[in-house]
XYZ file of C-alpha atoms in Angstrom:
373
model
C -72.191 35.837 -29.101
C -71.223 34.624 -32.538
C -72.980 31.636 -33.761
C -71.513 28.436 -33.392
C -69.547 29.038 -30.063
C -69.188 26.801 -27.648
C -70.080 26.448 -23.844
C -70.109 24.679 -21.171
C -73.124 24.000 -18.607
C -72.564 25.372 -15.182
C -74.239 26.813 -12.498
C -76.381 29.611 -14.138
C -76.438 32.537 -11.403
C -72.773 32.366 -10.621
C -71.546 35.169 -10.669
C -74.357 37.019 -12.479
C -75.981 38.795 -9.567
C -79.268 36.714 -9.641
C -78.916 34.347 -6.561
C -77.190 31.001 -6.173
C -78.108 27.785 -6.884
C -78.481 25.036 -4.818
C -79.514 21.158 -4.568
C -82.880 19.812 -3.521
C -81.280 18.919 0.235
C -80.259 22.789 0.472
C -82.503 25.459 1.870
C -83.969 27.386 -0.270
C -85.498 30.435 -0.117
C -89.585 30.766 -0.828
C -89.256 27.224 -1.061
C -92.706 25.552 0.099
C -93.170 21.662 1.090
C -96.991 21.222 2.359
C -99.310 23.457 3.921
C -98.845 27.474 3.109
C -96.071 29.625 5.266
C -97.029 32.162 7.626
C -95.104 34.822 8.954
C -92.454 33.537 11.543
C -93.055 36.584 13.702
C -96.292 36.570 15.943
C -96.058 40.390 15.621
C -97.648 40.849 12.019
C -95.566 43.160 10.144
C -98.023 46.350 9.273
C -98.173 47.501 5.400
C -100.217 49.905 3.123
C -101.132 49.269 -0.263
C -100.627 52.312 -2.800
C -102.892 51.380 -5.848
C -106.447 50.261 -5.486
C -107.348 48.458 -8.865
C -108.381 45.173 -9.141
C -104.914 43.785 -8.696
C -103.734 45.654 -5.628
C -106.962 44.553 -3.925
C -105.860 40.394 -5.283
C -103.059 41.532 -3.360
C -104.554 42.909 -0.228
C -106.234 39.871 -0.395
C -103.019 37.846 -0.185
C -100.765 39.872 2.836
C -104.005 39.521 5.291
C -104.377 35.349 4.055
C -99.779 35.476 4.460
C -100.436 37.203 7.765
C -99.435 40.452 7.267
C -101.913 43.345 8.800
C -103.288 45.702 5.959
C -103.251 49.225 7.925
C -103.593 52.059 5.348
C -103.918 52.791 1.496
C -103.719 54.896 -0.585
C -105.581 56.234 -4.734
C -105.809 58.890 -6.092
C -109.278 58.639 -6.253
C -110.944 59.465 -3.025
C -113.826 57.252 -3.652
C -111.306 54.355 -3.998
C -109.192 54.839 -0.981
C -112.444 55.221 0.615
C -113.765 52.378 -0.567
C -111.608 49.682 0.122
C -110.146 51.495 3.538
C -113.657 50.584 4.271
C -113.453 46.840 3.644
C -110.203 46.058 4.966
C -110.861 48.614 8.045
C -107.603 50.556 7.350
C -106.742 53.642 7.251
C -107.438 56.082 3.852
C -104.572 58.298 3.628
C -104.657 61.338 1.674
C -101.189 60.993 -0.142
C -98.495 58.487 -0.363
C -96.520 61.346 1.898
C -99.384 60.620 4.788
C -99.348 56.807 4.074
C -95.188 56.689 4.463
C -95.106 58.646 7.603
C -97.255 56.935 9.921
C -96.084 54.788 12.009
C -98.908 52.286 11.371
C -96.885 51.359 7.984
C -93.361 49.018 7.809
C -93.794 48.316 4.050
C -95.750 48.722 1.128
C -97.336 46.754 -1.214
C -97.020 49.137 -4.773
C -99.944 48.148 -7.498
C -99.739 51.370 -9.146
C -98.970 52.263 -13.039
C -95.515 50.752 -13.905
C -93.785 54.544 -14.849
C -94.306 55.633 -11.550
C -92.800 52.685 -10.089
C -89.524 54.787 -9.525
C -90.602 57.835 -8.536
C -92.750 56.479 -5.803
C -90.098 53.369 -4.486
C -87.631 56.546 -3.850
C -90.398 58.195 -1.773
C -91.226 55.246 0.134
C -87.757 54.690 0.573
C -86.835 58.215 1.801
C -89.243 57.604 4.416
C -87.293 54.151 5.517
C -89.862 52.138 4.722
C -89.836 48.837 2.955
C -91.325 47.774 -0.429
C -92.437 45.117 -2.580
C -93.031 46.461 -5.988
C -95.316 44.399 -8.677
C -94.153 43.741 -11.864
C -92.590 45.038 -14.113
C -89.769 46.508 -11.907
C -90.037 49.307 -13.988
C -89.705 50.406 -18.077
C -86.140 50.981 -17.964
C -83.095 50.119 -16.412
C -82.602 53.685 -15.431
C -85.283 53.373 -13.562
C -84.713 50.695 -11.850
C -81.122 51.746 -11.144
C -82.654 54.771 -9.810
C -85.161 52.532 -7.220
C -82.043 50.945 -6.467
C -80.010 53.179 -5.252
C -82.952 55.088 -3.195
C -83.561 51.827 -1.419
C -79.724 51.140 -0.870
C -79.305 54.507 0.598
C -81.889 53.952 2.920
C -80.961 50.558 3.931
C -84.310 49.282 3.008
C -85.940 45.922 1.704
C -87.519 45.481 -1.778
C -88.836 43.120 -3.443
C -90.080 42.923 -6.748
C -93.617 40.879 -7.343
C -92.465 37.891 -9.451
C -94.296 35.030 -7.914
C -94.267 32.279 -10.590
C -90.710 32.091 -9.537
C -92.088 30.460 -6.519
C -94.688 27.819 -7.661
C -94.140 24.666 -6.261
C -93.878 23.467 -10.018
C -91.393 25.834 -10.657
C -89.011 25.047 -7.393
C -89.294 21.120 -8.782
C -88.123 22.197 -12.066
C -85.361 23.810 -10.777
C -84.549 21.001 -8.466
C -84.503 18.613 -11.684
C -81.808 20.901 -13.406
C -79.998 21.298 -10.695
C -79.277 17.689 -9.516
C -78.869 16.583 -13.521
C -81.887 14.572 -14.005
C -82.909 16.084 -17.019
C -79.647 16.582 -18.264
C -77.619 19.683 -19.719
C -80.729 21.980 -20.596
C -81.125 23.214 -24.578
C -84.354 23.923 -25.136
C -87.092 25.960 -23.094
C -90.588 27.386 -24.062
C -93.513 29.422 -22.730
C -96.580 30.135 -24.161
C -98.911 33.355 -21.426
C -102.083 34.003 -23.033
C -105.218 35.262 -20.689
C -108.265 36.731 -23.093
C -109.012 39.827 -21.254
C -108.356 42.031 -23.688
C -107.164 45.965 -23.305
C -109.820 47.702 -20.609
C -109.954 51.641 -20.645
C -107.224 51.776 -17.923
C -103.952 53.076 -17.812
C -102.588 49.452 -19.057
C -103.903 50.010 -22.303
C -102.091 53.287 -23.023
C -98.702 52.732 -25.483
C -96.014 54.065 -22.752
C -97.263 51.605 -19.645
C -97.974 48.806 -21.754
C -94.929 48.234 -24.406
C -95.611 44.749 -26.540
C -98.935 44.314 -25.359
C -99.185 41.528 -22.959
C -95.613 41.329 -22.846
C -95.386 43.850 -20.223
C -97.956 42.428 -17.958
C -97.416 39.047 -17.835
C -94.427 37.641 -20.188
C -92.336 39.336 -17.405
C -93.129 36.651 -15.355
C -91.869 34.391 -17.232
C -88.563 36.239 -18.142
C -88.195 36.070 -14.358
C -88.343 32.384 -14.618
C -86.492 31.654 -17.042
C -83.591 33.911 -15.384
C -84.482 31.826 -11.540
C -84.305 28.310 -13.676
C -81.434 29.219 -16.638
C -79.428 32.146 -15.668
C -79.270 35.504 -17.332
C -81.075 35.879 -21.460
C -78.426 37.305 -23.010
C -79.949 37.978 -26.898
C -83.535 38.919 -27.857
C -85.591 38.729 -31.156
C -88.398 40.059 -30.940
C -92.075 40.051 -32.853
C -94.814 42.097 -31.752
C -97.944 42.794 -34.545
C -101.467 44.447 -34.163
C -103.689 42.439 -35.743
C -107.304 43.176 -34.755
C -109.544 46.334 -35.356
C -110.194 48.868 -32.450
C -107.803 47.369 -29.934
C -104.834 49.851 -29.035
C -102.218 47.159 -28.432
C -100.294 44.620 -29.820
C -102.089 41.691 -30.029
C -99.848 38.793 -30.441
C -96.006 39.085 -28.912
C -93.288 36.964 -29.194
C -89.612 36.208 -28.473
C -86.638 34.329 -29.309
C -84.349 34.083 -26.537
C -80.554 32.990 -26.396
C -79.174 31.967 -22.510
C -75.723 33.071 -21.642
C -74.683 29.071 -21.576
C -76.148 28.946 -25.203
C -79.320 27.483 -24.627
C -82.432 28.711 -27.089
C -85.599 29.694 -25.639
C -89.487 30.925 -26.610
C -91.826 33.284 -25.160
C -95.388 34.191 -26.549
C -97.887 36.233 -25.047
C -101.626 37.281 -25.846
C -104.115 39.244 -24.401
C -106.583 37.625 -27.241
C -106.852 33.716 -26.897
C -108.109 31.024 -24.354
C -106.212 30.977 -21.091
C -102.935 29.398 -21.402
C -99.883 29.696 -18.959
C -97.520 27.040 -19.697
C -93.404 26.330 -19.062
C -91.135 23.497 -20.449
C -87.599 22.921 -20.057
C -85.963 20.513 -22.424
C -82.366 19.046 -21.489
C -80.201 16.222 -22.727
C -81.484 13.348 -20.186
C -85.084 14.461 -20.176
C -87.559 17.589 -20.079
C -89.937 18.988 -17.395
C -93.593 20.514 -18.117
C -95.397 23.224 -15.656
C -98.824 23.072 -16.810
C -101.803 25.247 -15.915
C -100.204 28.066 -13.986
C -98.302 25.606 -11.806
C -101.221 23.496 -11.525
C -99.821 19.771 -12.880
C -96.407 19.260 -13.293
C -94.879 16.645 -16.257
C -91.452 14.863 -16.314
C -90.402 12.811 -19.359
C -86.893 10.672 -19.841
C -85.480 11.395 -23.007
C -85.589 7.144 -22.934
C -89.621 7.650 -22.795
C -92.232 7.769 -24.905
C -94.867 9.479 -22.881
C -94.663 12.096 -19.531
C -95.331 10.959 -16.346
C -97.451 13.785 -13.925
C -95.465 14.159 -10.866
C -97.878 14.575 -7.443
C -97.355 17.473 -5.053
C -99.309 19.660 -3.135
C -100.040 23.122 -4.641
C -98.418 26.468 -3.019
C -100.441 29.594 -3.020
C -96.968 31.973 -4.539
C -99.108 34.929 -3.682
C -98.747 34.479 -0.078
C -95.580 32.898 -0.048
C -94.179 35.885 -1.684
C -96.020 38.337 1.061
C -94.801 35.768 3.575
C -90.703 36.409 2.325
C -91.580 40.106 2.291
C -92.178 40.359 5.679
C -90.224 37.888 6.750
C -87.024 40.198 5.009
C -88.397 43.105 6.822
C -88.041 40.865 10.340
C -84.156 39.406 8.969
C -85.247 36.589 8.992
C -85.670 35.602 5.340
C -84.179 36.504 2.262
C -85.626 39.363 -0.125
C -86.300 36.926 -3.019
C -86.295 38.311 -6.047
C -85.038 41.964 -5.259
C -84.135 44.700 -7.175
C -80.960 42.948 -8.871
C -83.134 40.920 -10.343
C -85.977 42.785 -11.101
C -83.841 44.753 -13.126
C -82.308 42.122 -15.056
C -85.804 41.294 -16.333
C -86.177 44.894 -17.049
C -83.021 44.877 -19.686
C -84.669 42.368 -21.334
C -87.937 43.803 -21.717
C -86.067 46.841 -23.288
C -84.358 44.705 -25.151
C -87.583 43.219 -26.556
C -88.713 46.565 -27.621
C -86.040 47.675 -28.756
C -86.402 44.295 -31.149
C -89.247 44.698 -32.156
C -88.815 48.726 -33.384
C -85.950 47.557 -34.997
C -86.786 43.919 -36.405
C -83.138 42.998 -35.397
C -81.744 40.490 -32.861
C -80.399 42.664 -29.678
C -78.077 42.179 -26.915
C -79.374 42.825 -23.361
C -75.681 43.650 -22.304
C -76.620 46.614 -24.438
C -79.394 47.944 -21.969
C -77.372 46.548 -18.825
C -74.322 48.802 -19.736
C -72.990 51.055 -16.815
C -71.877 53.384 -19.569
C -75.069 53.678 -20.965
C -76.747 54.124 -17.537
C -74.006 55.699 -15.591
């Protein structure tokens, strides 16, 4: 992409393998007007949960408020499994071989370290079960090719756990883009910072967590970016250590370039006040999700000042538990899968790659079937 070139705005996912767009008056998937979904099928679909930290009990939490029937789990610590097996009243199985086979479990719900992601989606799927993997997909796009092609081969659903995709905000913002209101779209920016720090767990070691905070939660927002914009097709990236005794990078950002030419900005800290913000900035106008999805700002490019737009909050937890199962039934779309999962993926490489290298980088690069076979 030399600079200067010019483009044209049109639909961002044609033809790029992430999904296509519609208008406000379509259906669309995940998409959430008033109270919370529930599974369409009074049979609740049955699923273990492989990876007992904090997170993987948040989303425990969520599949039995979406519906879904928690029946087994599965650490590697016996006093874990134990542990929460007794406060869901499921199941403790003694391997992820024992959790797969029993006929208790349709899908699981995979919290575990991100570079085992693969190796465990292509057991799960070898057993023809389903999965929803959290995010990141996994740490590199042959990986994720691998996961892929295991759950293709088995004819299986997954899912990749990027919810902010589905926050009411979010679904707004994309119906503002989509039916022109705010215009051809130049500009967007996100700023992810939660101060919790690096705890002595496996995120805080170098090869789970690349670019610091990046990993954990800026992938969210590359997912959004990709649902709202289309595909990122250039990365600069920045990631320093700047404070004494931590073992990660402290302060991460990047400089993004859209495939329609568009410029965008993501920072991420595991060091400052909580902040989870999203703006999109187009010719006619620019929309603002504010406080994790919480508020929601529209201004006219004719306006001095936003106006908050009203709507009732989604829980994108459940709604994304609520898809999952309602994929496994056919009855819903798997939204985001694996496609896109991936495509997030190439950018994080990208990022890293960046960052060693202090030197923009295409994502086509990572993407690149000759690369990855």
């Amino acid at each position: 992409m030399g600079a200067g070139r010019t483009r044209r705005w049109r639909c961002p996912h044609r033809g790029h393998g992430l999904g296509d767009r519609r208008r406000a008056s379509d259906s669309v998937p995940g998409r959430i007007r008033g109270p919370i979904a529930t599974v369409s099928d009074p049979d609740p679909v049955r699923v273990g949960v492989v990876g007992l930290g904090w997170w993987g009990g948040v989303l425990a939490d969520a599949a039995e408020r979406a519906g879904l029937e928690v029946t087994a789990c599965f650490a590697r610590t016996k006093a874990s499994r134990d542990e929460f097996a007794a406060v869901r009243g499921c199941y403790a199985a003694s391997s992820l071989a024992e959790l797969v086979a029993s006929d208790d479990v349709e899908g699981v719900i995979l919290a575990t370290p991100h570079s085992v992601h693969v190796e465990h989606v292509e057991q799960i799927a070898a057993a023809g079960k389903h999965v929803i993997v959290d995010k990141p997909f996994t740490l590199t796009v042959a990986e994720a090719r691998r996961a892929l092609a295991a759950t293709s081969a088995a004819g299986t659903i997954l899912m990749v756990g990027h919810q902010r995709r589905r926050q009411e905000a979010n679904r707004r913002i994309k119906d503002l883009i989509d039916g022109g209101d705010i215009g051809t779209p130049v500009v967007a920016s996100s700023v992810y910072g939660v101060a919790s720090g690096y705890p002595a767990t496996w995120r805080a070691a170098k090869d789970e967590t690349p670019l610091g905070a990046m990993t954990g939660l800026g992938v969210h927002m590359i997912d959004t970016f990709h649902y709202l914009l289309g595909p990122i097709e250039r990365v600069s990236a920045f990631s320093n250590e700047m404070l004494e005794g931590e073992p990660l990078d402290h302060a991460t950002g990047l400089l993004l370039e859209f495939w329609t030419g568009a410029v965008g900005s993501l920072v991420t800290t595991h060091f400052a006040p909580k902040v989870i913000q999203m703006s999109v900035h187009g010719t006619k106008g620019a929309a603002f999700n504010e406080d994790d999805g919480a508020r929601l700002f529209v201004q006219k490019i004719s306006e001095g000042t936003r106006t908050e737009v009203t709507f009732k909050r989604n829980d994108e937890l459940v709604d994304q538990l609520v898809a999952f199962a309602d994929a496994i039934r056919g009855t819903g779309p798997a939204e985001p899968g694996g496609v896109e999962g991936m495509a997030v993926v190439a950018v994080l490489e990208a990022a890293v790659a960046s960052a060693e290298s202090r030197a923009a980088v295409e994502v086509a690069e990572f993407m690149s079937g000759d690369r990855y076979g």
